[in-house]
Amino acid sequence: SHASIVEIQKTLARKSCSQDTKLAANPPTVKAGIDYSIPKSTPLVLKGMGSSSDGSQITYTWEQNDAGTKATTYYGSFAYPTKPDGPLFRSVMPAISPIRDMPDLKSVLQNKLTTDWESVSTISRTLHFSLTARNNAALGLGQNNSDEMKVNVSDQAGPFT
């Protein structure tokens, strides 16, 4: 996950006994796109882009990076429309597309905007997302890079009908 990658990088930066070795593969470039606003109860589509200088295939992972409080973690960690903090969307396996529908498009087409795993928001809040790109180079040469963006949900507008 993006949070784990950041934690590992911070830990390694504090270590003084390491030996830095430059990898042959360069990290991919990645852009999560611009911040934007949506009305309450609105599904969203996150569209990023990335590239690899060495032509290796890139996989992408969109993750929501909103910390919860005691009330919205552990037993309260499921998704619900009035959740004031913490994630509304689960992490999924990396994919070759830098585009992700939230909630999952199959659920949206069935008019299921809230499941145990994902939910639109019916309250005003800011959703923080990261897009991680991995170049998946063989033999331990894989690199990754991330970019972040925000989606502001407004309870003063919507939902779309």
Short mmCIF file of N, CA and C in Angstrom, two decimals:
data_model
loop_
_atom_site.label_atom_id
_atom_site.label_comp_id
_atom_site.label_asym_id
_atom_site.label_seq_id
_atom_site.Cartn_x
_atom_site.Cartn_y
_atom_site.Cartn_z
N SER A 1 0.83 -1.18 0.00
CA SER A 1 0.00 0.00 0.00
C SER A 1 0.88 1.25 0.00
N HIS A 2 0.27 2.34 -0.43
CA HIS A 2 1.00 3.62 -0.47
C HIS A 2 1.52 3.98 0.92
N ALA A 3 0.70 3.80 1.95
CA ALA A 3 1.12 4.13 3.31
C ALA A 3 2.32 3.29 3.74
N SER A 4 2.34 2.02 3.37
CA SER A 4 3.48 1.16 3.72
C SER A 4 4.74 1.58 2.99
N ILE A 5 4.61 1.94 1.72
CA ILE A 5 5.77 2.40 0.95
C ILE A 5 6.36 3.65 1.59
N VAL A 6 5.51 4.61 1.95
CA VAL A 6 5.97 5.84 2.59
C VAL A 6 6.65 5.53 3.92
N GLU A 7 6.07 4.63 4.71
CA GLU A 7 6.66 4.27 6.01
C GLU A 7 8.03 3.63 5.83
N ILE A 8 8.17 2.74 4.86
CA ILE A 8 9.46 2.10 4.60
C ILE A 8 10.50 3.14 4.18
N GLN A 9 10.11 4.05 3.28
CA GLN A 9 11.05 5.08 2.82
C GLN A 9 11.50 5.98 3.97
N LYS A 10 10.59 6.35 4.86
CA LYS A 10 10.95 7.18 6.01
C LYS A 10 11.90 6.44 6.95
N THR A 11 11.64 5.16 7.17
CA THR A 11 12.51 4.37 8.04
C THR A 11 13.91 4.25 7.44
N LEU A 12 13.99 3.95 6.16
CA LEU A 12 15.30 3.81 5.51
C LEU A 12 16.07 5.12 5.50
N ALA A 13 15.38 6.24 5.38
CA ALA A 13 16.04 7.54 5.37
C ALA A 13 16.70 7.85 6.71
N ARG A 14 16.20 7.25 7.79
CA ARG A 14 16.77 7.49 9.12
C ARG A 14 17.95 6.57 9.43
N LYS A 15 18.19 5.57 8.63
CA LYS A 15 19.27 4.61 8.88
C LYS A 15 20.59 5.13 8.33
N SER A 16 21.66 4.90 9.08
CA SER A 16 22.96 5.41 8.65
C SER A 16 23.92 4.31 8.22
N CYS A 17 23.55 3.05 8.41
CA CYS A 17 24.49 1.98 8.09
C CYS A 17 24.19 1.32 6.75
N SER A 18 23.33 1.91 5.97
CA SER A 18 22.97 1.29 4.69
C SER A 18 24.00 1.60 3.62
N GLN A 19 23.95 0.83 2.57
CA GLN A 19 24.76 1.10 1.39
C GLN A 19 23.80 1.33 0.24
N ASP A 20 23.78 2.54 -0.30
CA ASP A 20 22.89 2.86 -1.41
C ASP A 20 23.42 2.26 -2.70
N THR A 21 22.55 1.60 -3.44
CA THR A 21 22.90 1.02 -4.72
C THR A 21 21.91 1.52 -5.75
N LYS A 22 22.41 2.14 -6.80
CA LYS A 22 21.53 2.65 -7.85
C LYS A 22 21.04 1.47 -8.68
N LEU A 23 19.72 1.42 -8.86
CA LEU A 23 19.14 0.37 -9.68
C LEU A 23 19.19 0.77 -11.14
N ALA A 24 19.27 -0.23 -12.02
CA ALA A 24 19.34 0.04 -13.45
C ALA A 24 18.04 0.62 -13.98
N ALA A 25 16.93 0.22 -13.40
CA ALA A 25 15.62 0.72 -13.84
C ALA A 25 15.31 2.04 -13.14
N ASN A 26 14.75 2.97 -13.87
CA ASN A 26 14.31 4.23 -13.28
C ASN A 26 12.88 4.08 -12.77
N PRO A 27 12.52 4.84 -11.74
CA PRO A 27 11.13 4.78 -11.30
C PRO A 27 10.20 5.33 -12.38
N PRO A 28 8.99 4.82 -12.46
CA PRO A 28 8.05 5.37 -13.44
C PRO A 28 7.64 6.78 -13.06
N THR A 29 7.17 7.53 -14.03
CA THR A 29 6.55 8.82 -13.72
C THR A 29 5.07 8.56 -13.52
N VAL A 30 4.45 9.36 -12.66
CA VAL A 30 3.02 9.18 -12.39
C VAL A 30 2.39 10.52 -12.06
N LYS A 31 1.19 10.72 -12.54
CA LYS A 31 0.41 11.93 -12.25
C LYS A 31 -1.00 11.48 -11.85
N ALA A 32 -1.42 11.88 -10.65
CA ALA A 32 -2.75 11.51 -10.16
C ALA A 32 -3.84 12.42 -10.72
N GLY A 33 -3.47 13.51 -11.32
CA GLY A 33 -4.47 14.43 -11.85
C GLY A 33 -4.76 15.55 -10.88
N ILE A 34 -5.65 16.44 -11.30
CA ILE A 34 -5.95 17.63 -10.50
C ILE A 34 -7.01 17.33 -9.44
N ASP A 35 -7.00 18.13 -8.39
CA ASP A 35 -8.05 18.05 -7.37
C ASP A 35 -9.35 18.55 -7.98
N TYR A 36 -10.47 18.01 -7.50
CA TYR A 36 -11.76 18.49 -7.98
C TYR A 36 -12.83 18.29 -6.93
N SER A 37 -14.02 18.84 -7.18
CA SER A 37 -15.15 18.76 -6.25
C SER A 37 -16.31 18.04 -6.91
N ILE A 38 -17.09 17.34 -6.08
CA ILE A 38 -18.28 16.64 -6.55
C ILE A 38 -19.42 16.88 -5.56
N PRO A 39 -20.67 16.74 -6.03
CA PRO A 39 -21.79 16.83 -5.10
C PRO A 39 -21.90 15.55 -4.26
N LYS A 40 -22.58 15.63 -3.14
CA LYS A 40 -22.77 14.46 -2.28
C LYS A 40 -23.44 13.33 -3.07
N SER A 41 -23.24 12.12 -2.59
CA SER A 41 -23.85 10.90 -3.16
C SER A 41 -23.46 10.64 -4.60
N THR A 42 -22.29 11.11 -5.01
CA THR A 42 -21.85 10.97 -6.40
C THR A 42 -20.70 9.98 -6.51
N PRO A 43 -20.85 8.94 -7.35
CA PRO A 43 -19.69 8.07 -7.64
C PRO A 43 -18.62 8.90 -8.35
N LEU A 44 -17.39 8.44 -8.28
CA LEU A 44 -16.32 9.18 -8.91
C LEU A 44 -15.44 8.28 -9.75
N VAL A 45 -14.74 8.89 -10.68
CA VAL A 45 -13.77 8.19 -11.50
C VAL A 45 -12.45 8.91 -11.32
N LEU A 46 -11.44 8.17 -10.89
CA LEU A 46 -10.10 8.73 -10.73
C LEU A 46 -9.29 8.36 -11.97
N LYS A 47 -8.69 9.36 -12.61
CA LYS A 47 -7.94 9.15 -13.85
C LYS A 47 -6.54 9.70 -13.69
N GLY A 48 -5.57 8.81 -13.72
CA GLY A 48 -4.19 9.23 -13.64
C GLY A 48 -3.46 8.85 -14.92
N MET A 49 -2.16 9.04 -14.91
CA MET A 49 -1.34 8.63 -16.05
C MET A 49 0.07 8.37 -15.56
N GLY A 50 0.78 7.58 -16.31
CA GLY A 50 2.16 7.29 -15.97
C GLY A 50 2.92 6.79 -17.17
N SER A 51 4.22 6.71 -17.02
CA SER A 51 5.05 6.18 -18.09
C SER A 51 6.34 5.62 -17.50
N SER A 52 6.98 4.78 -18.30
CA SER A 52 8.24 4.17 -17.90
C SER A 52 9.28 4.49 -18.96
N SER A 53 10.43 5.00 -18.54
CA SER A 53 11.46 5.39 -19.50
C SER A 53 12.10 4.19 -20.18
N ASP A 54 12.00 3.00 -19.56
CA ASP A 54 12.62 1.82 -20.16
C ASP A 54 11.61 0.92 -20.87
N GLY A 55 10.37 1.35 -20.98
CA GLY A 55 9.37 0.58 -21.70
C GLY A 55 8.75 -0.57 -20.93
N SER A 56 9.10 -0.74 -19.66
CA SER A 56 8.50 -1.83 -18.89
C SER A 56 7.04 -1.52 -18.60
N GLN A 57 6.25 -2.59 -18.45
CA GLN A 57 4.82 -2.41 -18.19
C GLN A 57 4.61 -1.85 -16.79
N ILE A 58 3.70 -0.91 -16.67
CA ILE A 58 3.39 -0.28 -15.39
C ILE A 58 2.05 -0.81 -14.90
N THR A 59 1.98 -1.04 -13.59
CA THR A 59 0.69 -1.31 -12.96
C THR A 59 0.41 -0.18 -11.98
N TYR A 60 -0.87 0.06 -11.75
CA TYR A 60 -1.31 1.20 -10.95
C TYR A 60 -2.23 0.75 -9.81
N THR A 61 -2.15 1.48 -8.70
CA THR A 61 -3.05 1.26 -7.57
C THR A 61 -3.53 2.61 -7.06
N TRP A 62 -4.84 2.79 -7.05
CA TRP A 62 -5.45 3.96 -6.42
C TRP A 62 -5.82 3.58 -5.00
N GLU A 63 -5.45 4.40 -4.02
CA GLU A 63 -5.80 4.14 -2.62
C GLU A 63 -6.25 5.42 -1.95
N GLN A 64 -7.24 5.27 -1.08
CA GLN A 64 -7.68 6.42 -0.30
C GLN A 64 -6.80 6.51 0.94
N ASN A 65 -6.29 7.70 1.23
CA ASN A 65 -5.38 7.92 2.35
C ASN A 65 -6.00 8.85 3.37
N ASP A 66 -7.03 8.41 4.02
CA ASP A 66 -7.67 9.19 5.08
C ASP A 66 -7.65 8.37 6.36
N ALA A 67 -6.98 8.90 7.37
CA ALA A 67 -6.90 8.21 8.65
C ALA A 67 -8.24 8.31 9.37
N GLY A 68 -8.59 7.26 10.04
CA GLY A 68 -9.82 7.26 10.83
C GLY A 68 -9.54 7.57 12.28
N THR A 69 -10.60 7.74 13.02
CA THR A 69 -10.51 7.91 14.47
C THR A 69 -10.88 6.58 15.12
N LYS A 70 -10.85 6.53 16.42
CA LYS A 70 -11.20 5.30 17.12
C LYS A 70 -12.60 4.82 16.73
N ALA A 71 -13.51 5.75 16.52
CA ALA A 71 -14.89 5.40 16.17
C ALA A 71 -15.03 4.83 14.76
N THR A 72 -14.08 5.16 13.87
CA THR A 72 -14.22 4.72 12.47
C THR A 72 -13.16 3.69 12.07
N THR A 73 -12.47 3.12 13.03
CA THR A 73 -11.53 2.04 12.74
C THR A 73 -11.99 0.80 13.51
N TYR A 74 -11.28 -0.28 13.36
CA TYR A 74 -11.63 -1.56 13.97
C TYR A 74 -13.05 -1.95 13.60
N TYR A 75 -13.97 -2.03 14.55
CA TYR A 75 -15.33 -2.48 14.26
C TYR A 75 -16.12 -1.46 13.44
N GLY A 76 -15.71 -0.23 13.43
CA GLY A 76 -16.39 0.80 12.65
C GLY A 76 -15.71 1.10 11.33
N SER A 77 -14.85 0.19 10.86
CA SER A 77 -14.05 0.49 9.68
C SER A 77 -14.77 0.24 8.35
N PHE A 78 -15.97 -0.29 8.39
CA PHE A 78 -16.69 -0.50 7.14
C PHE A 78 -17.11 0.85 6.54
N ALA A 79 -17.48 0.83 5.28
CA ALA A 79 -17.86 2.06 4.58
C ALA A 79 -19.33 2.36 4.79
N TYR A 80 -19.64 3.64 5.03
CA TYR A 80 -21.04 4.08 5.11
C TYR A 80 -21.11 5.54 4.71
N PRO A 81 -22.26 5.99 4.16
CA PRO A 81 -22.35 7.31 3.53
C PRO A 81 -22.06 8.50 4.43
N THR A 82 -22.30 8.38 5.73
CA THR A 82 -22.08 9.51 6.64
C THR A 82 -20.79 9.37 7.44
N LYS A 83 -19.90 8.52 6.98
CA LYS A 83 -18.62 8.31 7.67
C LYS A 83 -17.82 9.60 7.64
N PRO A 84 -17.49 10.18 8.81
CA PRO A 84 -16.87 11.50 8.84
C PRO A 84 -15.37 11.51 8.54
N ASP A 85 -14.71 10.37 8.71
CA ASP A 85 -13.27 10.28 8.45
C ASP A 85 -12.92 8.84 8.15
N GLY A 86 -11.67 8.61 7.83
CA GLY A 86 -11.26 7.27 7.44
C GLY A 86 -11.68 6.99 6.00
N PRO A 87 -11.21 5.86 5.47
CA PRO A 87 -11.47 5.56 4.06
C PRO A 87 -12.90 5.11 3.79
N LEU A 88 -13.39 5.49 2.62
CA LEU A 88 -14.68 5.02 2.11
C LEU A 88 -14.49 3.95 1.03
N PHE A 89 -13.25 3.81 0.54
CA PHE A 89 -12.98 2.90 -0.56
C PHE A 89 -11.80 2.00 -0.22
N ARG A 90 -11.97 0.72 -0.48
CA ARG A 90 -10.92 -0.25 -0.17
C ARG A 90 -9.80 -0.21 -1.19
N SER A 91 -8.67 -0.77 -0.80
CA SER A 91 -7.56 -0.95 -1.73
C SER A 91 -7.84 -2.19 -2.56
N VAL A 92 -7.43 -2.15 -3.80
CA VAL A 92 -7.58 -3.30 -4.68
C VAL A 92 -6.21 -3.62 -5.29
N MET A 93 -6.11 -4.78 -5.91
CA MET A 93 -4.85 -5.21 -6.50
C MET A 93 -4.44 -4.25 -7.63
N PRO A 94 -3.13 -4.13 -7.87
CA PRO A 94 -2.66 -3.29 -8.98
C PRO A 94 -3.27 -3.73 -10.31
N ALA A 95 -3.49 -2.76 -11.18
CA ALA A 95 -4.09 -3.01 -12.50
C ALA A 95 -3.28 -2.28 -13.57
N ILE A 96 -3.45 -2.67 -14.82
CA ILE A 96 -2.70 -2.02 -15.89
C ILE A 96 -3.31 -0.68 -16.29
N SER A 97 -4.51 -0.40 -15.82
CA SER A 97 -5.15 0.88 -16.13
C SER A 97 -4.97 1.87 -14.98
N PRO A 98 -4.66 3.14 -15.28
CA PRO A 98 -4.55 4.15 -14.23
C PRO A 98 -5.89 4.81 -13.90
N ILE A 99 -6.98 4.16 -14.31
CA ILE A 99 -8.33 4.69 -14.08
C ILE A 99 -9.07 3.76 -13.13
N ARG A 100 -9.76 4.34 -12.14
CA ARG A 100 -10.54 3.52 -11.20
C ARG A 100 -11.89 4.18 -10.93
N ASP A 101 -12.93 3.36 -11.03
CA ASP A 101 -14.29 3.78 -10.67
C ASP A 101 -14.50 3.52 -9.19
N MET A 102 -15.09 4.50 -8.49
CA MET A 102 -15.38 4.36 -7.06
C MET A 102 -16.79 4.85 -6.79
N PRO A 103 -17.67 3.99 -6.26
CA PRO A 103 -17.53 2.55 -6.07
C PRO A 103 -17.31 1.82 -7.40
N ASP A 104 -17.07 0.52 -7.29
CA ASP A 104 -16.87 -0.32 -8.45
C ASP A 104 -18.03 -0.13 -9.44
N LEU A 105 -17.71 -0.05 -10.72
CA LEU A 105 -18.71 0.26 -11.74
C LEU A 105 -19.88 -0.74 -11.72
N LYS A 106 -19.60 -2.02 -11.46
CA LYS A 106 -20.69 -3.01 -11.40
C LYS A 106 -21.71 -2.64 -10.33
N SER A 107 -21.23 -2.19 -9.19
CA SER A 107 -22.13 -1.77 -8.11
C SER A 107 -22.92 -0.53 -8.51
N VAL A 108 -22.25 0.43 -9.13
CA VAL A 108 -22.93 1.67 -9.55
C VAL A 108 -24.03 1.35 -10.55
N LEU A 109 -23.76 0.47 -11.51
CA LEU A 109 -24.76 0.12 -12.52
C LEU A 109 -25.97 -0.59 -11.91
N GLN A 110 -25.78 -1.21 -10.74
CA GLN A 110 -26.89 -1.85 -10.01
C GLN A 110 -27.50 -0.89 -9.00
N ASN A 111 -27.10 0.38 -9.05
CA ASN A 111 -27.56 1.42 -8.12
C ASN A 111 -27.22 1.10 -6.66
N LYS A 112 -26.12 0.39 -6.45
CA LYS A 112 -25.61 0.09 -5.11
C LYS A 112 -24.43 1.02 -4.86
N LEU A 113 -24.70 2.17 -4.26
CA LEU A 113 -23.64 3.15 -4.03
C LEU A 113 -22.97 2.96 -2.68
N THR A 114 -23.46 2.02 -1.87
CA THR A 114 -22.84 1.68 -0.60
C THR A 114 -22.82 0.17 -0.44
N THR A 115 -21.64 -0.37 -0.17
CA THR A 115 -21.46 -1.77 0.19
C THR A 115 -20.63 -1.79 1.47
N ASP A 116 -20.32 -2.96 1.99
CA ASP A 116 -19.44 -3.02 3.16
C ASP A 116 -18.06 -2.45 2.86
N TRP A 117 -17.66 -2.47 1.59
CA TRP A 117 -16.29 -2.12 1.22
C TRP A 117 -16.15 -0.72 0.64
N GLU A 118 -17.22 -0.19 0.06
CA GLU A 118 -17.12 1.11 -0.61
C GLU A 118 -18.42 1.88 -0.46
N SER A 119 -18.31 3.21 -0.39
CA SER A 119 -19.51 4.04 -0.29
C SER A 119 -19.24 5.44 -0.81
N VAL A 120 -20.24 6.02 -1.46
CA VAL A 120 -20.19 7.44 -1.75
C VAL A 120 -20.42 8.17 -0.43
N SER A 121 -20.08 9.45 -0.39
CA SER A 121 -20.29 10.25 0.82
C SER A 121 -21.53 11.12 0.65
N THR A 122 -22.34 11.18 1.70
CA THR A 122 -23.51 12.07 1.70
C THR A 122 -23.25 13.30 2.55
N ILE A 123 -22.03 13.45 3.05
CA ILE A 123 -21.66 14.60 3.87
C ILE A 123 -20.46 15.30 3.25
N SER A 124 -20.27 16.55 3.61
CA SER A 124 -19.10 17.28 3.12
C SER A 124 -17.84 16.72 3.78
N ARG A 125 -16.87 16.42 2.98
CA ARG A 125 -15.55 16.01 3.47
C ARG A 125 -14.58 15.99 2.30
N THR A 126 -13.30 15.97 2.64
CA THR A 126 -12.26 15.89 1.62
C THR A 126 -11.70 14.48 1.62
N LEU A 127 -11.67 13.87 0.45
CA LEU A 127 -11.13 12.52 0.26
C LEU A 127 -9.74 12.65 -0.35
N HIS A 128 -8.76 12.04 0.29
CA HIS A 128 -7.36 12.10 -0.17
C HIS A 128 -7.01 10.77 -0.85
N PHE A 129 -6.48 10.86 -2.06
CA PHE A 129 -6.15 9.66 -2.82
C PHE A 129 -4.69 9.71 -3.28
N SER A 130 -4.09 8.52 -3.39
CA SER A 130 -2.76 8.41 -3.99
C SER A 130 -2.83 7.40 -5.13
N LEU A 131 -2.07 7.68 -6.16
CA LEU A 131 -1.91 6.76 -7.28
C LEU A 131 -0.46 6.29 -7.25
N THR A 132 -0.27 4.99 -7.08
CA THR A 132 1.07 4.41 -7.08
C THR A 132 1.27 3.67 -8.39
N ALA A 133 2.38 3.96 -9.06
CA ALA A 133 2.75 3.27 -10.30
C ALA A 133 3.96 2.40 -10.00
N ARG A 134 3.92 1.17 -10.50
CA ARG A 134 5.03 0.22 -10.33
C ARG A 134 5.48 -0.23 -11.73
N ASN A 135 6.80 -0.23 -11.97
CA ASN A 135 7.26 -0.63 -13.29
C ASN A 135 7.49 -2.14 -13.40
N ASN A 136 7.41 -2.87 -12.31
CA ASN A 136 7.44 -4.34 -12.32
C ASN A 136 8.65 -4.92 -13.04
N ALA A 137 9.78 -4.26 -13.01
CA ALA A 137 10.98 -4.78 -13.64
C ALA A 137 11.40 -6.07 -12.95
N ALA A 138 11.95 -6.98 -13.72
CA ALA A 138 12.34 -8.29 -13.21
C ALA A 138 13.62 -8.21 -12.37
N LEU A 139 13.92 -9.28 -11.70
CA LEU A 139 15.17 -9.48 -10.96
C LEU A 139 15.41 -8.45 -9.87
N GLY A 140 14.36 -8.04 -9.19
CA GLY A 140 14.51 -7.11 -8.07
C GLY A 140 14.81 -5.69 -8.46
N LEU A 141 14.61 -5.35 -9.71
CA LEU A 141 14.91 -3.99 -10.18
C LEU A 141 13.67 -3.11 -10.24
N GLY A 142 12.55 -3.61 -9.77
CA GLY A 142 11.30 -2.86 -9.81
C GLY A 142 11.38 -1.57 -9.03
N GLN A 143 10.72 -0.57 -9.53
CA GLN A 143 10.67 0.74 -8.89
C GLN A 143 9.22 1.17 -8.81
N ASN A 144 8.94 2.14 -7.93
CA ASN A 144 7.60 2.68 -7.84
C ASN A 144 7.68 4.19 -7.62
N ASN A 145 6.56 4.84 -7.85
CA ASN A 145 6.45 6.27 -7.63
C ASN A 145 4.98 6.57 -7.37
N SER A 146 4.69 7.61 -6.62
CA SER A 146 3.31 7.94 -6.27
C SER A 146 3.04 9.43 -6.44
N ASP A 147 1.78 9.74 -6.63
CA ASP A 147 1.31 11.12 -6.67
C ASP A 147 -0.04 11.16 -5.97
N GLU A 148 -0.38 12.31 -5.42
CA GLU A 148 -1.60 12.43 -4.63
C GLU A 148 -2.53 13.49 -5.22
N MET A 149 -3.82 13.33 -4.91
CA MET A 149 -4.83 14.31 -5.30
C MET A 149 -5.98 14.24 -4.30
N LYS A 150 -6.89 15.23 -4.38
CA LYS A 150 -8.02 15.30 -3.45
C LYS A 150 -9.33 15.44 -4.22
N VAL A 151 -10.38 14.88 -3.63
CA VAL A 151 -11.74 15.08 -4.12
C VAL A 151 -12.53 15.68 -2.97
N ASN A 152 -13.08 16.87 -3.19
CA ASN A 152 -13.90 17.53 -2.17
C ASN A 152 -15.36 17.19 -2.43
N VAL A 153 -16.03 16.66 -1.40
CA VAL A 153 -17.45 16.33 -1.49
C VAL A 153 -18.22 17.46 -0.83
N SER A 154 -19.23 17.98 -1.53
CA SER A 154 -20.05 19.06 -1.00
C SER A 154 -21.46 18.57 -0.72
N ASP A 155 -21.93 18.80 0.52
CA ASP A 155 -23.31 18.44 0.83
C ASP A 155 -24.27 19.58 0.46
N GLN A 156 -23.74 20.63 -0.15
CA GLN A 156 -24.57 21.76 -0.59
C GLN A 156 -25.10 21.57 -2.01
N ALA A 157 -24.71 20.49 -2.64
CA ALA A 157 -25.15 20.20 -4.01
C ALA A 157 -25.42 18.71 -4.14
N GLY A 158 -26.27 18.36 -5.10
CA GLY A 158 -26.52 16.97 -5.42
C GLY A 158 -27.57 16.34 -4.54
N PRO A 159 -27.77 15.08 -4.66
CA PRO A 159 -27.06 14.21 -5.61
C PRO A 159 -27.59 14.38 -7.03
N PHE A 160 -26.78 13.88 -7.98
CA PHE A 160 -27.27 13.86 -9.35
C PHE A 160 -28.45 12.91 -9.42
N THR A 161 -29.41 13.21 -10.23
CA THR A 161 -30.56 12.31 -10.41
C THR A 161 -30.79 12.01 -11.87
#
